[in-house]
Short mmCIF file of C-alpha atoms in Angstrom, two decimals:
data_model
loop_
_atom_site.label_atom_id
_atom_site.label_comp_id
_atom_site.label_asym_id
_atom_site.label_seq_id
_atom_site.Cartn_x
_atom_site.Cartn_y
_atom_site.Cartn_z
CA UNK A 1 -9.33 14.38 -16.15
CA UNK A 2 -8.08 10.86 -15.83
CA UNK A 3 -5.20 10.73 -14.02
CA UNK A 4 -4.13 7.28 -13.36
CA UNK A 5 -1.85 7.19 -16.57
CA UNK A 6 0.26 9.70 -14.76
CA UNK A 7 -0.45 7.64 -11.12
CA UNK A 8 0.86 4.83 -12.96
CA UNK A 9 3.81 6.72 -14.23
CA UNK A 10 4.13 8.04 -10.42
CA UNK A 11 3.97 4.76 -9.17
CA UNK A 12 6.86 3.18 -11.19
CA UNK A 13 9.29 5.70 -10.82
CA UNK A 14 9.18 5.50 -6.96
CA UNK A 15 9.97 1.60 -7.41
CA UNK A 16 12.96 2.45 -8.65
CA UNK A 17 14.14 3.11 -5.03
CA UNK A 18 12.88 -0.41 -3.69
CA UNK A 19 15.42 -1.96 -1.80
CA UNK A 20 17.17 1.55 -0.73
CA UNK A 21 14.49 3.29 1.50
CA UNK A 22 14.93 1.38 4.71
CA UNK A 23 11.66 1.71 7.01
CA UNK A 24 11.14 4.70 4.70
CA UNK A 25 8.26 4.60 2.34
CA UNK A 26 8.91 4.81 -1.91
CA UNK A 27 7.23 7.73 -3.72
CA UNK A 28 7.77 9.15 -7.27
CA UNK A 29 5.95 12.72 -8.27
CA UNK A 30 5.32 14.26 -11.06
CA UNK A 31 4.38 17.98 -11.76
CA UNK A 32 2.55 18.32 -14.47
CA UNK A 33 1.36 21.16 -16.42
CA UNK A 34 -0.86 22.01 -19.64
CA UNK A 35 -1.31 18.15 -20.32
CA UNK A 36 2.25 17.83 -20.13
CA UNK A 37 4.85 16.51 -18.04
CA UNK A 38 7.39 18.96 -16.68
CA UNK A 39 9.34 17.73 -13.92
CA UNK A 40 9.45 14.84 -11.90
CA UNK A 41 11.46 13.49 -8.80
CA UNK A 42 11.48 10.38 -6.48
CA UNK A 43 13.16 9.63 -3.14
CA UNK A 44 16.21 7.84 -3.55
CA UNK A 45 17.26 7.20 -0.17
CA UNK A 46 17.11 7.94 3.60
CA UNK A 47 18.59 11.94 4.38
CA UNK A 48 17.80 12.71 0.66
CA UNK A 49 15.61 14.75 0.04
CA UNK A 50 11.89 13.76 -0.83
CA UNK A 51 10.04 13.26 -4.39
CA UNK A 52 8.07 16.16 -3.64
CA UNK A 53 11.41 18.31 -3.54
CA UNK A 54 13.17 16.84 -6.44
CA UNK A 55 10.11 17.64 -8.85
CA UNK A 56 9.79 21.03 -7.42
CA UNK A 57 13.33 22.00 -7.86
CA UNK A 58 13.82 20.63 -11.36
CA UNK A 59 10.52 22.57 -12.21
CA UNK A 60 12.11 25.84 -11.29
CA UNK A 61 9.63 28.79 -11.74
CA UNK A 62 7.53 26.54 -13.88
CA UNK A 63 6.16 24.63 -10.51
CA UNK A 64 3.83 27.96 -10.27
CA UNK A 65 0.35 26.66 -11.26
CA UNK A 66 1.18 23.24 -11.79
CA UNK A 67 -0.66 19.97 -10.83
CA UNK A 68 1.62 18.08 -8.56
CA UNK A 69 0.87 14.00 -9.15
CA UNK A 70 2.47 11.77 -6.52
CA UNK A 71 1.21 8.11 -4.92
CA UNK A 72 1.68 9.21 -1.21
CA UNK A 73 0.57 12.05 0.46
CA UNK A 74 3.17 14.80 1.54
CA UNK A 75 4.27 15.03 4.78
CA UNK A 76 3.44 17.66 7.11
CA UNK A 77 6.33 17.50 9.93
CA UNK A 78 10.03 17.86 10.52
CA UNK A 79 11.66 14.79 10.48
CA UNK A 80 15.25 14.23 8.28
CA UNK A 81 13.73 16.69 5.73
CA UNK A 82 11.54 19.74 6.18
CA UNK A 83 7.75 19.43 5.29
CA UNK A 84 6.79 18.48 1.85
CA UNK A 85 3.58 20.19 2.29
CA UNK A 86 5.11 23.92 2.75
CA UNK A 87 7.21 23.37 -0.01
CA UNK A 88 3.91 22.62 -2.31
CA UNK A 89 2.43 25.52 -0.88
CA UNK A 90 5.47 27.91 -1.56
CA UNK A 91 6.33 26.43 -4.89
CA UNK A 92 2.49 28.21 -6.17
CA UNK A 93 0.81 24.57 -6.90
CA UNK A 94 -2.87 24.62 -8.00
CA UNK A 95 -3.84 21.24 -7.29
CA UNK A 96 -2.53 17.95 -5.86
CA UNK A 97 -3.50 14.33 -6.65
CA UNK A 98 -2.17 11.47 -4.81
CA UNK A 99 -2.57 7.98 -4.76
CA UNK A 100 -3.20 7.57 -0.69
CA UNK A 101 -2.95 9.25 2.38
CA UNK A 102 0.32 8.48 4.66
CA UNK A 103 -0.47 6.18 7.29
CA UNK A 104 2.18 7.61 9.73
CA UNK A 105 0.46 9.11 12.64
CA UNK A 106 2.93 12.31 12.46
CA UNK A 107 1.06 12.90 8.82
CA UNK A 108 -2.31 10.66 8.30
CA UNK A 109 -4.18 13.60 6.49
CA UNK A 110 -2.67 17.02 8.14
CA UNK A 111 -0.24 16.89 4.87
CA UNK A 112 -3.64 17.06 3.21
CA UNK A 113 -5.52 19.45 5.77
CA UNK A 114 -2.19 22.30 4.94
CA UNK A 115 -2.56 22.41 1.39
CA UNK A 116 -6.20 22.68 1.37
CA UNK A 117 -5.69 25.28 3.98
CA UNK A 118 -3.66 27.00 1.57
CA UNK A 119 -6.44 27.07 -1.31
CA UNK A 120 -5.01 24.13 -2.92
CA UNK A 121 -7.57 21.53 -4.87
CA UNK A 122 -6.15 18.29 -3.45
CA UNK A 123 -7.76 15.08 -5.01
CA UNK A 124 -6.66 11.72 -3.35
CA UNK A 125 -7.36 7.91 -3.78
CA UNK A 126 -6.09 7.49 -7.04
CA UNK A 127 -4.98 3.86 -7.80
CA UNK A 128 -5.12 3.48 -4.16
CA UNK A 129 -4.92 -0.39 -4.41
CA UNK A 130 -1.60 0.09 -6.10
CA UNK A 131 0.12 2.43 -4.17
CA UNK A 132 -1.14 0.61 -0.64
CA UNK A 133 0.79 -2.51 -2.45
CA UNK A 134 3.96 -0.68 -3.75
CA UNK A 135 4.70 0.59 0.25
CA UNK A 136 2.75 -2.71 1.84
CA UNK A 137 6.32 -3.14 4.05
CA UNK A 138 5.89 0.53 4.93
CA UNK A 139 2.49 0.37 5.81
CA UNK A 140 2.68 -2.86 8.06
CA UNK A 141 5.27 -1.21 10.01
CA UNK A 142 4.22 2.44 10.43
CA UNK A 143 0.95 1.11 11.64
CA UNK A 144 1.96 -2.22 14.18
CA UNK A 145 5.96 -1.33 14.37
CA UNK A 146 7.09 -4.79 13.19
CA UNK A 147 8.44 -5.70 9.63
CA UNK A 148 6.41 -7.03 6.37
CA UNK A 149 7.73 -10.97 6.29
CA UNK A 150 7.42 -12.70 2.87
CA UNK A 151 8.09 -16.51 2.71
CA UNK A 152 10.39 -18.05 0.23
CA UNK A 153 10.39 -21.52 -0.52
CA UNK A 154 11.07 -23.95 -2.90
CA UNK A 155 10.30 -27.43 -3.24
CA UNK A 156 9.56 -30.28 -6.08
CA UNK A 157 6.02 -30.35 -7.11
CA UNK A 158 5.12 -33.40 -4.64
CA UNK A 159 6.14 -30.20 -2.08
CA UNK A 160 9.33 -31.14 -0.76
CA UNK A 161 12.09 -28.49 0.06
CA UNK A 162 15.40 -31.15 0.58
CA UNK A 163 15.47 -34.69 -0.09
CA UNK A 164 15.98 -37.19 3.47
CA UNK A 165 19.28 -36.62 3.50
CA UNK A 166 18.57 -32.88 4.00
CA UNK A 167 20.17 -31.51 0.32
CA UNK A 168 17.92 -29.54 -1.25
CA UNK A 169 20.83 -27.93 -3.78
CA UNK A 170 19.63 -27.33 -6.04
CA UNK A 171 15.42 -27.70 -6.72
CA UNK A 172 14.62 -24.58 -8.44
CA UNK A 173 16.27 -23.54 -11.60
CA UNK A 174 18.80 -21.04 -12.68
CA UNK A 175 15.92 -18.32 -13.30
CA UNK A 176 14.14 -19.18 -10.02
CA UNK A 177 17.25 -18.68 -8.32
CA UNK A 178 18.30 -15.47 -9.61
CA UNK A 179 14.55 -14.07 -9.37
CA UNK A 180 15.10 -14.88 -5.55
CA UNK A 181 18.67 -12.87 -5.37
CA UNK A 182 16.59 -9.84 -6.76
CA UNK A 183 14.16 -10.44 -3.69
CA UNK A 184 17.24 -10.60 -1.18
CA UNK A 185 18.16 -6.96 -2.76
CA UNK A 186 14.44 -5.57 -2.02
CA UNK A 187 14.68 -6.39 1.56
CA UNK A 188 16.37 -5.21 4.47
CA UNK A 189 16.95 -8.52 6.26
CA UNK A 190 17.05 -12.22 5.03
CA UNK A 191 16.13 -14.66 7.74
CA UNK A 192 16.58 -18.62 8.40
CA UNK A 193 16.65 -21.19 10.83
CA UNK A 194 20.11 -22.79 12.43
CA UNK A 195 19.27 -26.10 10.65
CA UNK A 196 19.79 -24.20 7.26
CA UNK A 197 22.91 -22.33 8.37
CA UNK A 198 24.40 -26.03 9.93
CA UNK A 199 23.60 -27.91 6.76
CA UNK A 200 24.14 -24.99 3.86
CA UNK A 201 26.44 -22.64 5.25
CA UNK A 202 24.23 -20.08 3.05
CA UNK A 203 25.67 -16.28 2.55
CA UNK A 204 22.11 -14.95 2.27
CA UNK A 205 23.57 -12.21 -0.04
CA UNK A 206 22.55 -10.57 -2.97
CA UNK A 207 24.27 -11.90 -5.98
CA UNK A 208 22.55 -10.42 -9.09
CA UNK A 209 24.95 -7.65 -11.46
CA UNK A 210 23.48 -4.01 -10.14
CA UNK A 211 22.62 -5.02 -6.90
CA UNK A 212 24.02 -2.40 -4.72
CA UNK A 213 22.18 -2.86 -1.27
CA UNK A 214 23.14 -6.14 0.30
CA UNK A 215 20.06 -7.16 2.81
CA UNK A 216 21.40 -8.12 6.47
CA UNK A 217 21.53 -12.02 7.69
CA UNK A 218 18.96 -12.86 10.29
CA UNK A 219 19.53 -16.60 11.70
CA UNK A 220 17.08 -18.16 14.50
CA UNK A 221 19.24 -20.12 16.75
CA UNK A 222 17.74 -20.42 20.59
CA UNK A 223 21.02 -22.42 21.69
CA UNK A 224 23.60 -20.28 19.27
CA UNK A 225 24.48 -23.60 17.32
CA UNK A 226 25.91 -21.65 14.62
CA UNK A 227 29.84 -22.18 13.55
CA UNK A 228 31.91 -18.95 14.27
CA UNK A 229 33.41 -19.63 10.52
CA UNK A 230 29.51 -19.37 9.57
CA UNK A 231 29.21 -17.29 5.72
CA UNK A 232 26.41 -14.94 7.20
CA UNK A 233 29.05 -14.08 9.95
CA UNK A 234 31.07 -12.29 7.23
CA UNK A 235 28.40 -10.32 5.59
CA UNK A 236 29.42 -6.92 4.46
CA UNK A 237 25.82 -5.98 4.49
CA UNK A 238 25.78 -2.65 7.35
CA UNK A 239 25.23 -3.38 10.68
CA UNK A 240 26.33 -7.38 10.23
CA UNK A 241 24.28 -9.78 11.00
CA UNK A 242 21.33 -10.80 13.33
CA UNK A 243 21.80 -13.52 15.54
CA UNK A 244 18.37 -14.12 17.03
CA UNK A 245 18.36 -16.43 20.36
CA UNK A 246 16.86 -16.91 23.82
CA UNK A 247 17.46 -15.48 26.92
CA UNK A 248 19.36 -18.91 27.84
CA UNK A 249 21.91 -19.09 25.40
CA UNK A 250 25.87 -19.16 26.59
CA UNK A 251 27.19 -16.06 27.64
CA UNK A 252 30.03 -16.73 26.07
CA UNK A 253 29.16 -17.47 22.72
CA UNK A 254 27.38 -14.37 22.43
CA UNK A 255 30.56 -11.80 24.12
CA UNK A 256 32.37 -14.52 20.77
CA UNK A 257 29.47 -13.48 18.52
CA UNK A 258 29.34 -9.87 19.20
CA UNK A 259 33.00 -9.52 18.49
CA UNK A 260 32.56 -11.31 15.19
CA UNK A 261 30.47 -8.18 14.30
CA UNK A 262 27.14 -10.00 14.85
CA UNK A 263 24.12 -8.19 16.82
CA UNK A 264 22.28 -10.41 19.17
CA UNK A 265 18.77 -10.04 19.91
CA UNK A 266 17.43 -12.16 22.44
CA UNK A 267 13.73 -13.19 23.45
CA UNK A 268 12.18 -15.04 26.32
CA UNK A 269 11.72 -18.50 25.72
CA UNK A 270 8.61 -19.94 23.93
CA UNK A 271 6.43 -22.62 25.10
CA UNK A 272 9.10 -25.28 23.27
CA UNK A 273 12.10 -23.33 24.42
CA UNK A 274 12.62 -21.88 20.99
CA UNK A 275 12.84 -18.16 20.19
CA UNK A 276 9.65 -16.15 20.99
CA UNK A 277 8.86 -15.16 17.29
CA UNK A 278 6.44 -12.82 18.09
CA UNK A 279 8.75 -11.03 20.05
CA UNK A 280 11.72 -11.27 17.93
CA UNK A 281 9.16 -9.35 15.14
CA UNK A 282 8.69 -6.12 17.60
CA UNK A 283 12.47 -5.83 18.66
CA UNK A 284 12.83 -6.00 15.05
CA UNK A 285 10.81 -3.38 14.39
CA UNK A 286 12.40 -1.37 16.96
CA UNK A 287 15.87 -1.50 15.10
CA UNK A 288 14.20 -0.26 12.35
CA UNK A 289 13.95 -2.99 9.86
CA UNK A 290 10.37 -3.15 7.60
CA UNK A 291 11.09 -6.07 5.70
CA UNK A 292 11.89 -9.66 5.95
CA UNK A 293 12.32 -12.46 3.24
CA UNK A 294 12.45 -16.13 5.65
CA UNK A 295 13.98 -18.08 3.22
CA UNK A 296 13.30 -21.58 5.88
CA UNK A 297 13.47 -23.82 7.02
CA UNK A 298 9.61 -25.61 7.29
CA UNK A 299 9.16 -25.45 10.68
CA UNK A 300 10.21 -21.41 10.98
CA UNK A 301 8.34 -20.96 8.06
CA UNK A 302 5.38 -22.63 9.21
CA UNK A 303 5.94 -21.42 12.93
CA UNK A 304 5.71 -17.76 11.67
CA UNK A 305 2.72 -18.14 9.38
CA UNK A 306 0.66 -19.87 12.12
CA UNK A 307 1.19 -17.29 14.47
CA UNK A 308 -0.69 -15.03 11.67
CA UNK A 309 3.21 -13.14 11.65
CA UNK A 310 3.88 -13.57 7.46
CA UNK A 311 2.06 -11.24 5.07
CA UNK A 312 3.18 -12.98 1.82
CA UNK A 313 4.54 -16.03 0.02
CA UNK A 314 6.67 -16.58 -2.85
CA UNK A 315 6.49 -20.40 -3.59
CA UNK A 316 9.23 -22.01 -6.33
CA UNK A 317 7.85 -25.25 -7.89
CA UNK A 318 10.21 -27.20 -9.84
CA UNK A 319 8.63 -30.05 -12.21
CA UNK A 320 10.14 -33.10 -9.88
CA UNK A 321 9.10 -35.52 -7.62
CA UNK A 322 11.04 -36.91 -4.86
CA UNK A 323 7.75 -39.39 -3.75
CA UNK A 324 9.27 -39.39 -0.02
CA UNK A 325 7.68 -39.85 3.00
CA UNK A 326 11.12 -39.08 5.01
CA UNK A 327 11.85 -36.17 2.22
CA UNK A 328 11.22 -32.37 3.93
CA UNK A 329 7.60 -30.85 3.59
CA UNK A 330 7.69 -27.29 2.62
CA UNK A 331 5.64 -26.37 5.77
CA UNK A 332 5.32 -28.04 8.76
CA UNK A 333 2.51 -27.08 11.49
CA UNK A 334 1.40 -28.02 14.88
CA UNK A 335 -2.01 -26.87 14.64
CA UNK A 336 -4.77 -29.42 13.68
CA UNK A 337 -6.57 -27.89 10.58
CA UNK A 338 -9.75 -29.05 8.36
CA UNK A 339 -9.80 -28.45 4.98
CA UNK A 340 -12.57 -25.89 6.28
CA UNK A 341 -10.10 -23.75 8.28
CA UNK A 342 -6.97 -23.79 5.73
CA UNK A 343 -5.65 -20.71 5.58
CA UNK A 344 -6.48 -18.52 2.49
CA UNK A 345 -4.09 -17.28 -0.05
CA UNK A 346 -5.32 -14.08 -1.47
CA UNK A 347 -4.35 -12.54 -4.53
CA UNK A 348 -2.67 -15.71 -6.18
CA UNK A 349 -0.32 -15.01 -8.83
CA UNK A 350 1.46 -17.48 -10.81
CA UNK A 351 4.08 -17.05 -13.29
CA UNK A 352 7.13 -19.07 -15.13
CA UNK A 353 10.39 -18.73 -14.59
CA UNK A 354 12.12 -20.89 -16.78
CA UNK A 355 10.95 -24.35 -16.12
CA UNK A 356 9.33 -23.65 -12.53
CA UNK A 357 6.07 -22.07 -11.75
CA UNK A 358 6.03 -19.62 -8.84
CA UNK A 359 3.31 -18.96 -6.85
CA UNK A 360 2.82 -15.74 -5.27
CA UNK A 361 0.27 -13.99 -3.16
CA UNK A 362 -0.84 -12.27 0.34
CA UNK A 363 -1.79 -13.67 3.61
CA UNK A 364 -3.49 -10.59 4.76
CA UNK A 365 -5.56 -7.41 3.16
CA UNK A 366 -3.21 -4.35 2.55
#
């Protein structure tokens, strides 16, 4: 039987929980029986309970000698929610198909090794490609503990981001801009550099109708430059915002910060006294957070794809030239580079919104 219609079917229902499931991963399951859909269930949200659940329960008695179709394989330990696999194996399933097995250590096949134990038929790798990209901010972080980063950035198409006067308000168009807002409300955090907050005074919100899950502020600033009357200082996203700085910063400011609501994370100083990137990604991971839109400015941007830290890019090119040497570059390095060691873009999608073309692809293999 070909079951990647229903994998497909699997696949989009657990999207419909992107944005909500934290470091959590997004699956959607169907159970399916005589050629026909009978249930079907996806997780929601962290403390809910999982796809493999929902499906189960809706089916009722009917779950008995069903196929159970889901993109992830089901767990096998106790965590916020009992075992998925003994609740396959009570509900009388005959067979199994997923999409991939879970990366987590806890599971990584021993969901897998239960049913079959059980006398299950379990069949797995189904649209693999396509469920390792629907949970790619899962993945990265189960497997090195720090988040999935995706760059955002948009410039004219001469590849400027803000004009020499630093105003880059506004470059992309009215689509671009609320295609980005729909990013914001995918991710947990939303991250920039001081120089953005000091000359935009962004919000870094969510500002799309439906969005319900507002993504926390992350700012870089090594000397805490940032204005106490800063807009990401009164996000109402939970936990506040990040303030990300260096082991030198005042004292004070941060005791001023902190009571502002803001969490501070400090790092060791890098080689140019700015924040150690590289470990501002693990202490990130250790609060939990998977995923990370940097929204700029080009030398954090560039700074964290150098140091082989971003996984994907979301470029916004607007049809304008500025034609100035003095005008922002989207990225700025400090690495000498021939053409012959560029770094590769894989994947490359384009697409229109509105008047701008947006490029998007990977900068590593899921």
């Amino acid at each position: 039987m070909n079951y990647e219609p229903l994998m497909k079917r699997a696949i989009a229902l657990a999207g419909k929980a992107e944005g909500h499931t934290g470091h959590y991963p997004m699956v959607g399951a169907l159970l399916v029986k005589n050629g026909r859909v009978i249930s079907q269930g996806y997780f929601m949200r962290p403390g809910e309970p999982h796809a493999e659940f929902k499906a189960i329960e809706a089916a009722g008695p009917k779950a008995r000698g069903a196929t159970l179709v889901l993109n992830l394989e089901p767990c096998s330990h106790f965590g916020r929610t009992p075992p998925c696999a003994e609740a396959v194996i009570r509900a009388g399933i005959k067979k199994v198909v997923a999409g991939m097995v879970d990366p987590n250590p806890l599971v990584s096949g021993r969901g897998f090794q239960k049913i079959r134990g059980a006398g299950i038929r379990v069949i797995s790798g189904v649209l693999e490609k396509k469920c390792h990209f629907l949970n790619r901010h899962f993945i990265k972080f189960i497997t090195t503990g720090t988040p999935w980063v995706s760059v955002k950035l948009a410039a004219t198409a001469d590849g400027r981001i803000a004009d020499r006067y630093r105003s880059s308000q506004w470059i992309s168009s009215d689509k671009s801009r609320e295609f980005v807002h729909r990013l914001r409300s995918k991710v947990q955090v939303v991250m920039v550099g001081i120089k953005t907050v000091l000359e935009d005074d962004p919000r870094l919100n969510a500002r799309i109708q439906g969005a319900n899950h507002q993504p926390r502020p992350l700012v870089v600033d090594e000397r805490l430059q940032i204005p106490l009357s800063a807009r990401v200082l009164k996000t109402q996203a939970p936990g506040g915002a990040i303030i990300a700085c260096t082991t030198a910063a005042s004292r004070q400011k941060i005791r001023k910060l902190e009571s502002l609501g803001a969490q501070l994370i400090e790092t060791r100083p890098d080689a140019n006294g700015r924040v150690n990137l590289k470990e501002l990604m693990k202490k990130l991971g250790r609060l939990k957070i998977a995923s990370v839109l940097l929204e700029g400015g080009s030398h954090l941007a560039g700074a964290v794809i150098e140091q082989g830290l971003a996984d994907e890019i979301f470029f916004f090119y607007a049809p304008s030239l500025l034609l100035d040497e003095k005008a922002l570059p989207i990225l700025s390095g400090v690495i000498p580079r021939k053409i012959s060691s560029a770094i590769p873009l894989l994947n490359p999608q384009f697409r229109r919104l509105g008047p701008d073309l947006v490029l998007n692809a990977l900068l590593r293999e899921i």
